[in-house]
Short mmCIF file of C-alpha atoms in Angstrom, two decimals:
data_model
loop_
_atom_site.label_atom_id
_atom_site.label_comp_id
_atom_site.label_asym_id
_atom_site.label_seq_id
_atom_site.Cartn_x
_atom_site.Cartn_y
_atom_site.Cartn_z
CA MET A 1 127.46 95.41 95.97
CA ASN A 2 130.88 96.36 94.64
CA SER A 3 131.91 99.67 93.26
CA SER A 4 131.47 98.42 89.71
CA LEU A 5 127.85 99.26 90.03
CA VAL A 6 128.00 102.88 89.08
CA GLY A 7 125.62 105.58 90.28
CA ASN A 8 124.29 108.66 88.63
CA GLN A 9 125.57 109.50 85.16
CA SER A 10 124.58 112.66 83.26
CA GLY A 11 122.01 113.60 85.86
CA ARG A 12 120.13 110.34 85.52
CA PRO A 13 118.59 108.81 88.66
CA PHE A 14 120.35 105.76 90.08
CA CYS A 15 118.56 102.69 88.85
CA LEU A 16 119.68 99.07 89.34
CA LEU A 17 117.69 98.12 86.17
CA ALA A 18 119.06 100.62 83.69
CA ILE A 19 116.50 99.43 81.07
CA SER A 20 113.71 100.94 83.24
CA TYR A 21 114.90 104.54 82.84
CA LEU A 22 112.92 106.83 80.64
CA GLU A 23 114.00 110.28 79.57
CA THR A 24 110.53 111.64 80.28
CA ILE A 25 110.31 110.22 83.80
CA ASN A 26 112.82 111.29 86.43
CA PHE A 27 112.68 108.10 88.51
CA CYS A 28 113.26 104.36 88.24
CA LEU A 29 110.00 103.24 86.68
CA LEU A 30 110.42 99.50 86.59
CA GLU A 31 111.90 99.20 90.14
CA VAL A 32 109.07 101.29 91.54
CA VAL A 33 106.45 99.16 89.76
CA VAL A 34 107.91 95.87 91.00
CA ILE A 35 108.38 97.06 94.58
CA VAL A 36 105.02 98.78 94.92
CA PHE A 37 103.18 95.77 93.34
CA LEU A 38 104.87 93.39 95.85
CA MET A 39 104.26 95.78 98.68
CA VAL A 40 100.51 95.88 98.02
CA LEU A 41 100.32 92.09 97.67
CA ILE A 42 102.30 91.36 100.82
CA ILE A 43 100.46 93.84 103.03
CA SER A 44 96.99 92.88 101.84
CA GLY A 45 97.67 89.21 101.93
CA ASN A 46 99.11 89.07 105.40
CA ILE A 47 96.43 91.39 106.83
CA ILE A 48 93.84 88.88 105.52
CA VAL A 49 95.78 85.98 107.10
CA ILE A 50 95.97 87.80 110.48
CA PHE A 51 92.27 88.64 110.43
CA VAL A 52 91.30 85.05 109.47
CA PHE A 53 93.30 83.66 112.35
CA HIS A 54 91.44 85.97 114.71
CA CYS A 55 88.01 85.01 113.18
CA ALA A 56 88.63 81.30 113.08
CA PRO A 57 89.33 79.86 116.53
CA LEU A 58 89.81 76.36 115.12
CA LEU A 59 93.04 77.57 113.47
CA ASN A 60 94.47 78.19 116.92
CA HIS A 61 93.90 74.55 117.80
CA HIS A 62 97.40 73.66 116.38
CA THR A 63 100.38 75.09 118.20
CA THR A 64 101.94 75.82 114.89
CA SER A 65 99.44 78.66 114.50
CA TYR A 66 101.68 80.66 116.93
CA PHE A 67 104.55 80.38 114.39
CA ILE A 68 102.29 80.88 111.35
CA GLN A 69 100.98 84.16 112.90
CA THR A 70 104.56 85.20 113.77
CA MET A 71 105.52 84.72 110.13
CA ALA A 72 102.43 86.69 109.04
CA TYR A 73 103.33 89.64 111.23
CA ALA A 74 106.98 89.47 110.12
CA ASP A 75 105.88 89.33 106.45
CA LEU A 76 103.47 92.24 107.03
CA LEU A 77 106.37 94.33 108.36
CA VAL A 78 108.41 93.38 105.30
CA GLY A 79 105.69 94.82 103.14
CA VAL A 80 105.42 97.98 105.17
CA SER A 81 109.21 98.45 105.13
CA CYS A 82 109.14 98.23 101.29
CA LEU A 83 107.67 101.75 101.43
CA VAL A 84 111.14 103.11 102.21
CA PRO A 85 112.89 102.08 98.96
CA SER A 86 109.79 103.11 97.03
CA LEU A 87 110.02 106.65 98.34
CA SER A 88 113.76 106.64 97.61
CA LEU A 89 113.30 105.57 93.98
CA LEU A 90 110.60 108.24 93.60
CA HIS A 91 113.10 110.78 94.92
CA TYR A 92 110.93 111.58 97.88
CA PRO A 93 112.96 113.61 100.39
CA ILE A 94 114.13 111.51 103.40
CA VAL A 95 115.28 113.28 106.60
CA LEU A 96 118.07 110.83 107.51
CA SER A 97 121.23 110.29 105.44
CA GLU A 98 121.06 107.73 102.64
CA SER A 99 123.78 105.62 104.13
CA LEU A 100 121.96 105.27 107.49
CA VAL A 101 118.53 104.66 105.85
CA CYS A 102 119.86 101.86 103.58
CA GLN A 103 121.74 100.22 106.36
CA ILE A 104 118.72 100.21 108.66
CA PHE A 105 116.43 99.01 105.84
CA GLY A 106 118.83 96.14 104.95
CA TYR A 107 119.14 95.21 108.58
CA VAL A 108 115.38 95.26 109.29
CA VAL A 109 114.46 93.15 106.21
CA SER A 110 117.21 90.67 107.00
CA VAL A 111 115.94 90.33 110.57
CA LEU A 112 112.33 89.92 109.46
CA LYS A 113 113.25 87.17 106.95
CA SER A 114 115.36 85.50 109.58
CA VAL A 115 112.27 85.39 111.78
CA SER A 116 110.37 83.62 108.97
CA MET A 117 113.23 81.13 108.37
CA ALA A 118 113.57 80.36 112.11
CA SER A 119 109.81 80.05 112.44
CA LEU A 120 109.74 77.48 109.66
CA ALA A 121 112.44 75.49 111.40
CA CYS A 122 110.45 75.63 114.67
CA ILE A 123 107.27 74.51 112.88
CA SER A 124 109.06 71.46 111.56
CA ILE A 125 110.37 70.65 115.08
CA ASP A 126 106.91 71.04 116.46
CA ARG A 127 105.40 68.63 113.97
CA TYR A 128 108.27 66.21 114.56
CA ILE A 129 107.58 66.17 118.28
CA ALA A 130 103.82 65.85 117.66
CA ILE A 131 104.37 62.67 115.56
CA THR A 132 107.25 61.09 117.46
CA LYS A 133 105.93 61.78 121.01
CA PRO A 134 102.12 62.20 120.76
CA LEU A 135 101.46 61.15 124.38
CA THR A 136 103.75 63.68 125.93
CA TYR A 137 103.33 66.44 123.28
CA ASN A 138 100.92 68.59 125.33
CA THR A 139 103.28 68.55 128.35
CA LEU A 140 106.35 69.30 126.21
CA VAL A 141 104.82 71.98 124.02
CA THR A 142 102.93 74.47 126.10
CA PRO A 143 101.68 77.98 125.19
CA TRP A 144 104.14 79.54 127.64
CA ARG A 145 107.05 77.65 126.08
CA LEU A 146 105.86 78.64 122.61
CA ARG A 147 105.83 82.33 123.55
CA ILE A 148 109.36 82.04 125.01
CA CYS A 149 110.45 80.33 121.73
CA ILE A 150 108.97 83.13 119.61
CA LEU A 151 110.67 85.72 121.77
CA MET A 152 114.00 83.89 121.37
CA ILE A 153 113.46 83.78 117.54
CA TRP A 154 113.06 87.61 117.42
CA LEU A 155 115.99 88.20 119.77
CA TYR A 156 118.30 85.77 117.99
CA SER A 157 117.37 87.30 114.56
CA CYS A 158 118.13 90.74 115.82
CA LEU A 159 121.53 89.74 117.27
CA VAL A 160 122.78 87.59 114.41
CA PHE A 161 122.53 90.48 111.90
CA LEU A 162 123.70 93.22 114.27
CA PRO A 163 127.36 92.99 113.24
CA SER A 164 126.35 94.04 109.70
CA PHE A 165 126.73 97.69 110.63
CA HIS A 166 130.44 97.06 111.16
CA TRP A 167 131.32 93.99 109.10
CA GLY A 168 129.40 94.72 105.95
CA LYS A 169 126.17 94.22 104.07
CA PRO A 170 123.91 91.40 105.33
CA GLY A 171 122.21 91.10 101.92
CA TYR A 172 121.07 93.16 99.00
CA HIS A 173 117.79 94.50 100.35
CA GLY A 174 119.13 98.00 100.46
CA ASP A 175 120.79 98.15 97.06
CA VAL A 176 118.08 100.29 95.61
CA PHE A 177 119.96 103.03 97.42
CA GLN A 178 123.01 104.29 95.62
CA TRP A 179 125.20 104.28 98.74
CA CYS A 180 124.37 100.64 99.53
CA ALA A 181 125.08 99.52 96.00
CA ASN A 182 128.40 101.36 95.64
CA SER A 183 129.91 101.81 99.06
CA TRP A 184 128.53 99.12 101.42
CA ASN A 185 130.30 95.94 100.43
CA THR A 186 129.78 92.39 101.57
CA ASP A 187 132.33 90.67 103.73
CA PRO A 188 133.12 86.95 103.10
CA TYR A 189 133.66 86.25 106.80
CA PHE A 190 130.33 87.82 107.74
CA THR A 191 128.69 85.82 104.94
CA LEU A 192 130.22 82.67 106.30
CA PHE A 193 128.99 83.71 109.78
CA ILE A 194 125.43 84.15 108.51
CA VAL A 195 125.52 80.76 106.74
CA VAL A 196 126.81 78.99 109.77
CA MET A 197 124.54 80.67 112.30
CA LEU A 198 121.32 80.87 110.28
CA TYR A 199 120.99 79.36 106.74
CA ALA A 200 122.76 76.04 107.30
CA PRO A 201 121.14 75.12 110.70
CA ALA A 202 117.67 76.08 109.53
CA ALA A 203 117.97 74.06 106.27
CA PHE A 204 119.39 71.05 108.13
CA ILE A 205 116.61 71.11 110.71
CA VAL A 206 113.92 71.35 108.07
CA CYS A 207 115.37 68.55 105.95
CA PHE A 208 115.95 66.24 108.96
CA THR A 209 112.51 66.73 110.56
CA TYR A 210 110.38 66.53 107.42
CA PHE A 211 112.33 63.44 106.13
CA ASN A 212 111.55 61.71 109.38
CA ILE A 213 107.97 62.98 109.55
CA PHE A 214 107.09 61.58 106.08
CA ARG A 215 108.96 58.36 106.85
CA ILE A 216 106.98 57.85 110.03
CA CYS A 217 103.71 58.83 108.33
CA GLN A 218 104.39 56.33 105.60
CA GLN A 219 105.01 53.65 108.18
CA HIS A 220 101.84 54.53 110.14
CA THR A 221 99.78 54.52 106.93
CA LYS A 222 101.13 51.07 106.08
CA GLU A 223 100.31 49.73 109.56
CA ILE A 224 96.84 51.25 109.56
CA ASN A 225 96.04 49.81 106.14
CA GLU A 226 97.26 46.38 107.12
CA ARG A 227 95.04 46.43 110.19
CA ARG A 228 92.02 47.52 108.18
CA VAL A 229 92.62 44.86 105.56
CA ARG A 230 92.97 42.19 108.24
CA PHE A 231 89.80 43.19 110.11
CA SER A 232 87.76 43.85 106.95
CA SER A 233 88.73 40.38 105.60
CA GLN A 234 87.36 38.87 108.84
CA ASP A 235 84.11 40.84 108.53
CA GLY A 236 83.85 40.17 104.79
CA GLU A 237 84.00 43.90 103.87
CA ALA A 238 86.49 45.66 101.60
CA GLY A 239 88.65 48.12 103.51
CA GLU A 240 89.76 51.44 102.13
CA ALA A 241 93.27 52.86 102.49
CA GLN A 242 93.49 55.58 105.11
CA PRO A 243 96.28 58.10 105.10
CA CYS A 244 98.21 59.18 108.21
CA PRO A 245 96.12 61.79 110.03
CA ASP A 246 99.10 64.17 110.49
CA LYS A 247 100.40 63.79 106.91
CA ARG A 248 97.91 66.26 105.34
CA TYR A 249 98.77 69.06 107.80
CA ALA A 250 102.45 68.29 107.46
CA MET A 251 102.13 68.52 103.66
CA VAL A 252 100.72 72.07 104.00
CA LEU A 253 103.63 73.18 106.11
CA PHE A 254 106.03 71.34 103.84
CA ARG A 255 104.75 73.24 100.82
CA ILE A 256 105.25 76.56 102.65
CA THR A 257 108.75 75.58 103.57
CA SER A 258 109.62 74.29 100.13
CA VAL A 259 108.37 77.44 98.42
CA PHE A 260 110.35 79.51 100.94
CA TYR A 261 113.64 77.79 100.13
CA ILE A 262 112.95 77.68 96.36
CA LEU A 263 112.45 81.44 96.30
CA TRP A 264 115.35 82.16 98.59
CA LEU A 265 117.84 79.77 96.95
CA PRO A 266 118.79 82.11 94.02
CA TYR A 267 119.27 84.93 96.53
CA ILE A 268 121.50 82.80 98.83
CA ILE A 269 123.56 81.48 95.83
CA TYR A 270 124.09 85.05 94.52
CA PHE A 271 124.93 86.30 98.05
CA LEU A 272 127.67 83.65 98.28
CA LEU A 273 129.07 84.31 94.79
CA GLU A 274 129.14 88.05 95.18
CA SER A 275 130.62 87.84 98.69
CA SER A 276 133.50 85.70 97.40
CA ASP A 277 134.08 88.06 94.35
CA VAL A 278 133.08 85.35 91.87
CA TYR A 279 130.17 87.04 90.18
CA SER A 280 128.45 90.43 90.50
CA ASN A 281 125.56 91.80 88.50
CA ARG A 282 123.13 94.53 89.55
CA ILE A 283 120.19 93.06 87.59
CA ALA A 284 120.76 89.65 89.22
CA SER A 285 120.99 91.40 92.63
CA PHE A 286 117.66 93.11 92.12
CA LEU A 287 115.80 90.07 90.76
CA THR A 288 117.05 87.60 93.33
CA THR A 289 116.39 89.99 96.20
CA TRP A 290 112.83 90.81 95.28
CA LEU A 291 112.13 87.23 94.23
CA ALA A 292 113.04 86.22 97.81
CA ILE A 293 110.98 89.05 99.28
CA SER A 294 107.97 87.89 97.23
CA ASN A 295 107.84 84.81 99.48
CA SER A 296 106.11 87.05 102.05
CA PHE A 297 103.02 86.94 99.84
CA CYS A 298 103.38 83.26 98.74
CA ASN A 299 102.90 82.04 102.29
CA CYS A 300 99.36 83.50 102.31
CA VAL A 301 98.44 81.89 99.02
CA ILE A 302 99.75 78.49 99.89
CA TYR A 303 98.11 78.40 103.35
CA SER A 304 94.76 79.66 102.00
CA LEU A 305 94.69 77.08 99.16
CA SER A 306 95.88 74.13 101.25
CA ASN A 307 94.22 74.40 104.65
CA SER A 308 90.47 73.64 104.78
CA VAL A 309 90.01 75.30 108.16
CA PHE A 310 91.67 78.42 106.90
CA GLN A 311 89.34 78.44 103.84
CA LYS A 312 86.34 78.23 106.25
CA GLY A 313 87.70 81.10 108.23
CA LEU A 314 88.26 83.10 105.08
CA LYS A 315 84.61 82.49 104.01
CA ARG A 316 83.42 83.46 107.43
CA LEU A 317 85.47 86.67 107.25
CA SER A 318 84.21 87.53 103.79
CA GLY A 319 80.67 86.66 104.85
CA ALA A 320 80.89 89.00 107.82
CA ILE A 321 82.23 91.80 105.60
CA CYS A 322 79.43 91.27 103.06
CA ALA A 323 76.84 91.21 105.79
CA SER A 324 78.16 94.45 107.28
CA CYS A 325 78.11 96.06 103.85
CA ALA A 326 74.57 94.87 103.30
CA ARG A 327 73.46 96.26 106.68
CA GLN A 328 75.02 99.68 105.85
CA ARG A 329 73.30 99.67 102.49
CA VAL A 330 69.94 98.88 103.99
CA ALA A 331 70.44 101.58 106.63
CA LYS A 332 71.38 104.04 103.97
CA ASP A 333 68.40 103.22 101.82
CA SER A 334 65.98 103.42 104.81
CA SER A 335 67.39 106.82 105.81
CA THR A 336 67.09 107.99 102.23
CA SER A 337 63.49 106.86 101.99
CA ARG A 338 62.64 108.53 105.35
CA SER A 339 64.16 111.82 104.16
CA LYS A 340 62.13 111.59 100.93
CA ARG A 341 58.87 111.03 102.88
CA SER A 342 59.60 113.94 105.28
CA SER A 343 60.36 116.26 102.36
CA ASN A 344 57.15 115.22 100.61
CA GLY A 345 55.20 115.91 103.74
CA CYS A 346 56.51 119.48 103.98
CA HIS A 347 55.11 120.25 100.57
CA VAL A 348 51.57 119.08 101.37
#
């Protein structure tokens, strides 16, 4: 952010949201509350998603589960990395210099969200291949190729944001640090580079694939229903309309993708405006940044509410936890009763 965002004045702590400062509290109260709240939600939600995937083998039936788990691990790391700005806003002493910490934090979060964006694009390509080439899908999409693809996603994400240490700020994730807000400026050429190499291709792939997926599903549904009506009229029975088998699963992934871009769109727009010196506001920077980061928790909610197999896995995980707690309670009660009986016997 530009130098118009001033830092400490009259000994006050640097706060992007000046309305959050209280004279009786020597740290940025509102920023800390927002970041810690999101951090807890993101970490707990993605840990649950990861455990459910390990407890529900049926979820691994779809190859997209590789990318969903990649997103879950990336989002989990986003939540863990949010601990860094929280400690800074609480004025917890950090060994490294503020400039290095904020640059590393901004780079890491940008890489992790790039992994999520690229994974969503790969998911849409995977579903497109599954629908357009169902007979050769298993030979085209193999576990080995999926692992190579995931490795390439991580490698590409790390490389595309690497010039940020020289060109300028890759985003506003580090602006809770005073040095990042005042001294680490964005560069319009680097912003254009990020848009061309990441944002635009990912958005184009998602729009193209899902448009064709739903068009093909609509066509398949129409053909299936026409056949059912024709055969049912011959048998004298009324036929029911049947949706495309792949459409429901595609809808789940489409919701995840849509929410991702809805939450990231304000951030991307502000990133472009600020990089071109059109508009700059520290409150808008903070709100758009952490609105985008909140997507790391929204993926968990959407998937858990939309996928029936995931819901079964979640029930299985919660049932296993409850059963374990019940066994521990029974064991504790039995040990307590034995100790009481032994103590009573000593007094006889």
